[in-house]
Short mmCIF file of C-alpha atoms in Angstrom, two decimals:
data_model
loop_
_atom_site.label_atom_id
_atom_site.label_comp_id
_atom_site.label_asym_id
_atom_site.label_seq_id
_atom_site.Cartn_x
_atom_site.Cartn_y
_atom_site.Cartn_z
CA UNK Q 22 -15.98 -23.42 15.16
CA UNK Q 23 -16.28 -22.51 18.61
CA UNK Q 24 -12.16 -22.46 19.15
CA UNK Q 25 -12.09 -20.59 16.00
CA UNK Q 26 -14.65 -18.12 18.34
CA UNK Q 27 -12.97 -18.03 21.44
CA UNK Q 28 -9.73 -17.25 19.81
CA UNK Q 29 -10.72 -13.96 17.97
CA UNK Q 30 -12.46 -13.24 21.20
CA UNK Q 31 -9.25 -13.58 23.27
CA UNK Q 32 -7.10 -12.20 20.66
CA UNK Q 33 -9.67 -8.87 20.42
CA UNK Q 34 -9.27 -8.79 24.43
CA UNK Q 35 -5.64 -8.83 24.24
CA UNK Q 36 -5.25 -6.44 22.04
CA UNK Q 37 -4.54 -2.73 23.31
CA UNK Q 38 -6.90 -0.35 22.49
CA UNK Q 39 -5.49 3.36 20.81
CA UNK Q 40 -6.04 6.29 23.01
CA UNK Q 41 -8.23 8.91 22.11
CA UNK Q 42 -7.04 12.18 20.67
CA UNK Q 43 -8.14 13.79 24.22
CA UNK Q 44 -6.26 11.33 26.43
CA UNK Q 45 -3.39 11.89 24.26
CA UNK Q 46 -3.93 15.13 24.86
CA UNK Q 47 -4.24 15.11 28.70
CA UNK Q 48 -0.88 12.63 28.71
CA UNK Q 49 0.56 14.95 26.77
CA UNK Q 50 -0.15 18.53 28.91
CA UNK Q 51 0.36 16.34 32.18
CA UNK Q 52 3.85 14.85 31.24
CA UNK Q 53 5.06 18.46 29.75
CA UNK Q 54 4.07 20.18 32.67
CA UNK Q 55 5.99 17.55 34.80
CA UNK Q 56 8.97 18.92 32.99
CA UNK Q 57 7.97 22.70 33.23
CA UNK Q 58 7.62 22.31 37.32
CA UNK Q 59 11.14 20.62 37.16
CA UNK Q 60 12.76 23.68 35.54
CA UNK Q 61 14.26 26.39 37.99
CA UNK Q 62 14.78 28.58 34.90
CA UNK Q 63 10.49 28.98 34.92
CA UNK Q 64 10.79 30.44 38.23
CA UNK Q 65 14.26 32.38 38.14
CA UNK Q 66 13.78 33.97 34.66
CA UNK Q 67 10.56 35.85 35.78
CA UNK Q 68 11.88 36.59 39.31
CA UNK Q 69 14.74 38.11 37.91
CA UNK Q 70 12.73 40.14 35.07
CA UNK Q 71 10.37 41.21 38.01
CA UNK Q 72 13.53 42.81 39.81
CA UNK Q 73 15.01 44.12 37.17
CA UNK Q 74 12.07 46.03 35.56
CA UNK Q 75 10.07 47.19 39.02
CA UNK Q 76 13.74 48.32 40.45
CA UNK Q 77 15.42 50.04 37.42
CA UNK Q 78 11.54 51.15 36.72
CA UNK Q 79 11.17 53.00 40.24
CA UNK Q 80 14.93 54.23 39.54
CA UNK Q 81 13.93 55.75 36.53
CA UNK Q 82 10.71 57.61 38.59
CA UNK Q 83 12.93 58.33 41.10
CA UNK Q 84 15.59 60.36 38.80
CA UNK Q 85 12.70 62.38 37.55
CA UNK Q 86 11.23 63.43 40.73
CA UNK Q 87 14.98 64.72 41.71
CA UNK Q 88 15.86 66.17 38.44
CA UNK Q 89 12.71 67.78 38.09
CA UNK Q 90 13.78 71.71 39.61
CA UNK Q 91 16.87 71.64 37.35
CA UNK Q 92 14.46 71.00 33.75
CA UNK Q 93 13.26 73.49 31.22
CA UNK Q 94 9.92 73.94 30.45
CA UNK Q 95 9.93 72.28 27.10
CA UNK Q 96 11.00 69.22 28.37
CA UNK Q 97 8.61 69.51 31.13
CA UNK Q 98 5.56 70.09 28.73
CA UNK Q 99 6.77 66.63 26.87
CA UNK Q 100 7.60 64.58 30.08
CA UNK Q 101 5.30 61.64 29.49
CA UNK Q 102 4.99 59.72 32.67
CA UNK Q 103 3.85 56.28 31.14
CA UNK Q 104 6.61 56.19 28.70
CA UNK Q 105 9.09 57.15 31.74
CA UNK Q 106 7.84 54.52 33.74
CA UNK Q 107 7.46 51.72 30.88
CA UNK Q 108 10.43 52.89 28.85
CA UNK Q 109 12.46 49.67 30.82
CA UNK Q 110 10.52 46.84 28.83
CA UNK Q 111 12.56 47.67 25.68
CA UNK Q 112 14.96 45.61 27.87
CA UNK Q 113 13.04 43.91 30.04
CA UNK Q 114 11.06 42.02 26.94
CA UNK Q 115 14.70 40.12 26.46
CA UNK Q 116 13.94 37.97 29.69
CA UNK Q 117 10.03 37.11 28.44
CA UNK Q 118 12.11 35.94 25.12
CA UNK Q 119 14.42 34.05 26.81
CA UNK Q 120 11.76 32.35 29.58
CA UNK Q 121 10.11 31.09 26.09
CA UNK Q 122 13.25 29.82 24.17
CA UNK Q 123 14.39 27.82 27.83
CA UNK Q 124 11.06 25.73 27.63
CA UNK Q 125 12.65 23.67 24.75
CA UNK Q 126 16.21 24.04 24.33
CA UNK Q 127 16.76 22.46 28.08
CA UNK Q 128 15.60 19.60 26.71
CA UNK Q 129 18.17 19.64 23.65
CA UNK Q 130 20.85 20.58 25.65
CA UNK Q 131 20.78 17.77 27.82
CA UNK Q 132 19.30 15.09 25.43
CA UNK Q 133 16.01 14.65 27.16
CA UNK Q 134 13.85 15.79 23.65
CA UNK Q 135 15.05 12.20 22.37
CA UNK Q 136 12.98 10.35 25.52
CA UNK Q 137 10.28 12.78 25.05
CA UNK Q 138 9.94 12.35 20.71
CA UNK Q 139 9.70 8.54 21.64
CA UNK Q 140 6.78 9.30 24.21
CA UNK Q 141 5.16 11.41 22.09
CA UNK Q 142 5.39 10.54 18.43
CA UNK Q 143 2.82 13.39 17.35
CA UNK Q 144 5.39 16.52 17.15
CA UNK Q 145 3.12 19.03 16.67
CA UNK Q 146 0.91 17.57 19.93
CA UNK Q 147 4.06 18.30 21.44
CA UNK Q 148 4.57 21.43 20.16
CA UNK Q 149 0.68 22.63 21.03
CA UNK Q 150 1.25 21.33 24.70
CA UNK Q 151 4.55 23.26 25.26
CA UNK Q 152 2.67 26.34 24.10
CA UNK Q 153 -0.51 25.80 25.80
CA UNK Q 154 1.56 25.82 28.60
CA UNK Q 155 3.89 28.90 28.02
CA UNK Q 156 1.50 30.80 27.25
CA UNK Q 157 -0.24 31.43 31.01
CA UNK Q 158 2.99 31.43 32.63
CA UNK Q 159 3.99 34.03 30.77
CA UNK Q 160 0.51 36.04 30.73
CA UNK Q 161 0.24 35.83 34.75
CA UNK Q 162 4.02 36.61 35.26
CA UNK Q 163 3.78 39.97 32.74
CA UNK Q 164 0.57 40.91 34.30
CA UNK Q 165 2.46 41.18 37.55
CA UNK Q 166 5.23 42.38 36.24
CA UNK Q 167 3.17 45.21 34.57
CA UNK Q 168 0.76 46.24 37.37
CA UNK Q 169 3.31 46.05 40.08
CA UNK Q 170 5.80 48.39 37.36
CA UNK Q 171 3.07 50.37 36.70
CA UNK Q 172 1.82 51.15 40.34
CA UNK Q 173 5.26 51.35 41.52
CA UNK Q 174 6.72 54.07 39.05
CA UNK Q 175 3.13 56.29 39.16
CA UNK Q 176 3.28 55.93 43.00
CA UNK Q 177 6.88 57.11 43.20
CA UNK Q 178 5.65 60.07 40.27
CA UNK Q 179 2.44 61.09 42.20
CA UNK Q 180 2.25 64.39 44.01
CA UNK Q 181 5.63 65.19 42.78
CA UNK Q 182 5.19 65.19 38.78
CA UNK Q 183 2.27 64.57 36.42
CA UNK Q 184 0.97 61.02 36.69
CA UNK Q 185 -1.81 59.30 35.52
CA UNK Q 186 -4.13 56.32 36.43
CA UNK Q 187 -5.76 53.34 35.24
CA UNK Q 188 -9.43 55.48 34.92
CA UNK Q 189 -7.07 57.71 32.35
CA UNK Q 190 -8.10 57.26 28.98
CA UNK Q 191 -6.43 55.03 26.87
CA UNK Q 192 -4.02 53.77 30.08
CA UNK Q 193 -5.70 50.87 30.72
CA UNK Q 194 -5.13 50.06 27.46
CA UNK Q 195 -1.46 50.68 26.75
CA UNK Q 196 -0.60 48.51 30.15
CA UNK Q 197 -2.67 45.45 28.47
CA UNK Q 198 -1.03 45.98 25.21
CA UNK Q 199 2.45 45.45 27.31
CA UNK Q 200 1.33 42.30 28.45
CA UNK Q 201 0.62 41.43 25.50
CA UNK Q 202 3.81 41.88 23.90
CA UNK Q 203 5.53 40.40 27.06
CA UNK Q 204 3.48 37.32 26.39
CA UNK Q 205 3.82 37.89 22.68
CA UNK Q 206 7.56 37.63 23.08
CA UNK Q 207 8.06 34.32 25.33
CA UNK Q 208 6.23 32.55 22.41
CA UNK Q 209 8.95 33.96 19.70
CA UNK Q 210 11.12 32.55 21.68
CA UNK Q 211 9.52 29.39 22.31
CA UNK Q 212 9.62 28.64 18.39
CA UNK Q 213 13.13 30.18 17.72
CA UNK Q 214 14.27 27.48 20.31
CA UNK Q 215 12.38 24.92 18.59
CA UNK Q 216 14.24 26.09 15.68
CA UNK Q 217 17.48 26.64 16.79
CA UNK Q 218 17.72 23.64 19.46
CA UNK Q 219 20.13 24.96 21.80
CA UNK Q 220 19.75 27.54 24.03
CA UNK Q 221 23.13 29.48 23.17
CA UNK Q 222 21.65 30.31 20.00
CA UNK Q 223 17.96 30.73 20.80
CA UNK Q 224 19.36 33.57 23.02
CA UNK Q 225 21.31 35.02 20.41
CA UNK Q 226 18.82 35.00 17.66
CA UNK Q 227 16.23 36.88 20.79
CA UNK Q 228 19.07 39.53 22.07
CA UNK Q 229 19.16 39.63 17.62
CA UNK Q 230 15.76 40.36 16.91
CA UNK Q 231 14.77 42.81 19.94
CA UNK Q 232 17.90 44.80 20.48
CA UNK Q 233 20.45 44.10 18.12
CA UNK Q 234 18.31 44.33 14.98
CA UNK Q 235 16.26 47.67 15.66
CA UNK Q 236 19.51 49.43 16.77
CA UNK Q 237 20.99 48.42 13.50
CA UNK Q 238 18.04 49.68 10.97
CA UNK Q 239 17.01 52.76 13.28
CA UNK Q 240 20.20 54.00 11.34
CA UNK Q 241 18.15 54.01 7.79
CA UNK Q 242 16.57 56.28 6.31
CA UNK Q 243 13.90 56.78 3.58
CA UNK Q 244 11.53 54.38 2.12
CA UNK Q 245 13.77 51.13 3.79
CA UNK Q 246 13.38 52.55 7.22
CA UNK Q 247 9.51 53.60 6.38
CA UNK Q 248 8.98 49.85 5.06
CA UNK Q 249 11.20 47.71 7.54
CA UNK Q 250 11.78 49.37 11.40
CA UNK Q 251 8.57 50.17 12.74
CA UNK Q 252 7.48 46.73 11.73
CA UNK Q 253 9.71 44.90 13.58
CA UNK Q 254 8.59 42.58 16.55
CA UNK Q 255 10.34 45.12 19.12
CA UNK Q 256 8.87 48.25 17.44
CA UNK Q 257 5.52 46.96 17.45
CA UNK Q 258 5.57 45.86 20.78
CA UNK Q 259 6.94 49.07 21.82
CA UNK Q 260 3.74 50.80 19.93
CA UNK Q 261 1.24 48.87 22.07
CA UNK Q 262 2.74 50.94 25.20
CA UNK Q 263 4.07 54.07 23.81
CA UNK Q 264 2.03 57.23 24.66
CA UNK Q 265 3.21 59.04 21.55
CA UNK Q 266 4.02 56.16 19.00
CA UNK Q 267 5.10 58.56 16.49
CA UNK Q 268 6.44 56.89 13.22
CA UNK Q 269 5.25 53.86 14.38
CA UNK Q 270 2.45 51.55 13.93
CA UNK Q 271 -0.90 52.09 15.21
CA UNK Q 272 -1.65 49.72 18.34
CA UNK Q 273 -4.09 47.78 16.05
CA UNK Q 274 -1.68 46.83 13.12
CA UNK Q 275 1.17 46.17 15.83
CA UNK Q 276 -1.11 43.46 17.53
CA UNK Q 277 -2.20 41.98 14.40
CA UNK Q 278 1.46 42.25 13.38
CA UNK Q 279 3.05 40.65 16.46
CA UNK Q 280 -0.01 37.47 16.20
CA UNK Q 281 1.75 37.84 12.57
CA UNK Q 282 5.27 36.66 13.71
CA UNK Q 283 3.91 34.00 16.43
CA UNK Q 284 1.84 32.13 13.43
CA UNK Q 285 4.75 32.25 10.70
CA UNK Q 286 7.43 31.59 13.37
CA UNK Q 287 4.95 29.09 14.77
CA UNK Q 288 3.99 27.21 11.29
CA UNK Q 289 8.07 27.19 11.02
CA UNK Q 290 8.85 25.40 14.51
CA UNK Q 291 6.09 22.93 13.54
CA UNK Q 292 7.54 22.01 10.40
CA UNK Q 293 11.18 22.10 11.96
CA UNK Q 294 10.06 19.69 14.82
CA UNK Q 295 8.40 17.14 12.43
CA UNK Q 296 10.77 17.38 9.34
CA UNK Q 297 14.50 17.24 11.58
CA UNK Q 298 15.71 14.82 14.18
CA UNK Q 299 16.74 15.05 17.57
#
């Protein structure tokens, strides 16, 4: 009886016991943020979206404050000077797009997503820690990105043409709502990589869906343009910063609608990641 004891007891002992959800968790955030560190793309891709929009940006200002003496006084009286200086993100989203889509497909282009499924069984753990982890980088990098745009092109603007401030009405809020689409954006990408699994056409499919597509349907007209174009991901990101939004959506229904497209295209990458091998 007492062998019979002291052999459950030493079996129970050797036996390993599961990890908790949270210590899966932890491993989890801790191993995937090994990985981010490692990738000079995470430091590159916003460096070179900094330079791009702050430079062509303050270019932009610059051409204004030159040009001014030679403009009529219509297009004076609709020179909006937060749409001049912003008007570069409906390029400059492209590299927030691209930053999220290169947090995945790296790791199907050279094999490593095999070594991680096998470390961590529970996909859509995997998927939640990837986008846990996306999502500051790309909220602190757009915030300076942003501010620095935004303080750069009113700087170059002020004392020369109409400017404005953060203490303007409704300013404030138009700068945060381009964050938010920045930040917006790098998840889209994020799950089209997880979709797509290589980074060729995760590009593609983000050049598609913020340049390529709106160019394409701005050409309609009637109820499909009404129905379809301003509720695109690039129109209503472009409505959260626009001074005069026009035909477009209202900045409420473009937030909702861009949190829209990172749930579905979420829910998809989930089901992707679990249902398809590496």
């Amino acid at each position: 009886m007492m062998s019979e004891t002291r052999y459950a007891t030493t079996a129970s002992s050797g036996r390993r016991a599961a990890p908790s959800a949270r210590l899966r968790a932890q491993a989890t955030l801790s191993a995937e943020w090994i990985k981010l560190r490692s990738l000079r793309s995470m430091l590159v891709t916003p460096a070179l979206a900094a330079v791009f929009c702050i430079g062509w940006g303050s270019l932009v200002c610059l051409r204004y404050v030159n040009t001014w003496h030679t403009r009529d006084a219509a297009s004076k009286a609709a020179f909006q000077p937060l749409d001049v200086n912003f008007n570069v993100l409906v390029i400059g989203v492209l590299f927030f797009g691209v930053l999220g889509a290169l947090v995945v497909t790296n790791e199907y282009g050279n094999g490593l997503i095999r070594t991680t499924l096998t470390a961590t069984p529970q996909r859509g753990l995997l998927l939640a820690a990837k986008t846990a982890l996306l999502v500051p980088l790309a909220l602190l990098s757009s915030a300076v990105i942003i501010f620095a745009l935004f303080l750069t092109g009113q700087g170059i603007l002020a004392g020369h043409l109409p400017h404005v401030t953060l203490a303007v009405p409704d300013v404030l809020g138009r700068v945060l709502g381009a964050i938010f689409y920045l930040t917006a954006a790098s998840l889209i990408g994020l799950f089209i990589g997880v979709i797509a699994r290589s980074a060729a056409v995760a590009m593609s499919c983000v050049f598609g869906v913020f340049l390529v597509l709106p160019t394409l349907l701005d050409s309609l007209h009637g109820g499909v343009w009404r129905h379809t174009v301003p509720y695109l991901p690039s129109n209503l990101g472009n409505a959260l910063w626009l001074s005069h939004s026009g035909s477009l959506a209202r900045p409420t229904v473009a937030a909702l609608g861009l949190a829209a497209y990172v749930i579905v295209l979420g829910v998809l990458a989930t089901f992707s990641l679990r249902r398809r091998d590496a």
